CSV table of C-alpha atoms in Angstrom, one decimal:
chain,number,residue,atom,x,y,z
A,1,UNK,CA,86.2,-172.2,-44.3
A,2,UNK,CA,87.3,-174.3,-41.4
A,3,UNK,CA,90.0,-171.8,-40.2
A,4,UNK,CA,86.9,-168.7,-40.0
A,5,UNK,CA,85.3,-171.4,-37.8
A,6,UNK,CA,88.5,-172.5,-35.7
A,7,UNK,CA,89.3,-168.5,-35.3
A,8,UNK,CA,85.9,-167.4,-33.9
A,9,UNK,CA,85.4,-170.7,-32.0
A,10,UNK,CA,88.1,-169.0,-30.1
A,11,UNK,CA,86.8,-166.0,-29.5
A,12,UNK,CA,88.9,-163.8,-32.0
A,13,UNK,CA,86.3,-162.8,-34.7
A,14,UNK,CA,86.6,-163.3,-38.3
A,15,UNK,CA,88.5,-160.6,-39.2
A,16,UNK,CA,86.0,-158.9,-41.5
A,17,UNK,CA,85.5,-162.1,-44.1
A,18,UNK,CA,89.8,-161.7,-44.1
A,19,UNK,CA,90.0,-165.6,-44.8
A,20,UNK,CA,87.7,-166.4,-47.0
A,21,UNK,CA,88.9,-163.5,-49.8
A,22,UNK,CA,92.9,-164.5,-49.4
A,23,UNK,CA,92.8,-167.0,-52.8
A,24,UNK,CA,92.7,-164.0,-55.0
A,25,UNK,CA,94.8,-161.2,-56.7
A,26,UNK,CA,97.9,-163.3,-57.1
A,27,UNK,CA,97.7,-162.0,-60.6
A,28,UNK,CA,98.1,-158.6,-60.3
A,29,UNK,CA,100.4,-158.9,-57.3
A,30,UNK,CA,103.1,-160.5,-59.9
A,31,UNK,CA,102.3,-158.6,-62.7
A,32,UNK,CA,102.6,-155.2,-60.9
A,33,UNK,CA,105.8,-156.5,-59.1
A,34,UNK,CA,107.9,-157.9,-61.7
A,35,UNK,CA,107.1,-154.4,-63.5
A,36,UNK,CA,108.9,-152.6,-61.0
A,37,UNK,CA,111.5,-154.9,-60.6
A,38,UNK,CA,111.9,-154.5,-64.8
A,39,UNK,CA,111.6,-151.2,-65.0
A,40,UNK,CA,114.0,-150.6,-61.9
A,41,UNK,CA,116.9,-152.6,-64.2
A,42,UNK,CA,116.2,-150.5,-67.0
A,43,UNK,CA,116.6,-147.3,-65.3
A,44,UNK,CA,120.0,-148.6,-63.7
A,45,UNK,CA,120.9,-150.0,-67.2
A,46,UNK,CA,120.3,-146.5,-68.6
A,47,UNK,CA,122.2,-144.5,-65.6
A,48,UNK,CA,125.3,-146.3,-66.1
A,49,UNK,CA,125.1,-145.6,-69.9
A,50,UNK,CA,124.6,-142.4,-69.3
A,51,UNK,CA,127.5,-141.9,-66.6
A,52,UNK,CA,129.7,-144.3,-69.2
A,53,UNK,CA,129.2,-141.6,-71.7
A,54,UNK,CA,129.9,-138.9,-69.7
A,55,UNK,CA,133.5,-140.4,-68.2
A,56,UNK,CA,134.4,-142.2,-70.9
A,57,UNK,CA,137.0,-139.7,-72.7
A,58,UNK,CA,137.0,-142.4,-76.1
A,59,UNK,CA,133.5,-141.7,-76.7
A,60,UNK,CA,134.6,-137.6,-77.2
């Protein structure tokens, strides 16, 4: 609250209500990122399976 009043004190406007919504979402922010970030692991776990099978001249 007190920053929406320091900022346009100052002349610079609000910024739309900007400040006031910034306490929410965190949730989803994680949740979406550390999906990626697991799903990106198990799709370089599964390339270098797959290139291990193909190179690997024990597994013929």
């Amino acid at each position: 609250m007190w920053s929406e009043v320091w900022v346009v004190a100052a002349g610079f406007g609000s910024g739309g209500g900007m400040f006031g919504w910034s306490g929410g979402g965190w949730g989803a922010l994680l949740w979406r990122s550390g999906a990626l970030a697991v799903l990106t692991v198990l799709a370089f776990i599964m390339l270098g399976d797959a290139v291990r099978d193909a190179l690997d001249p024990k597994l013929r």
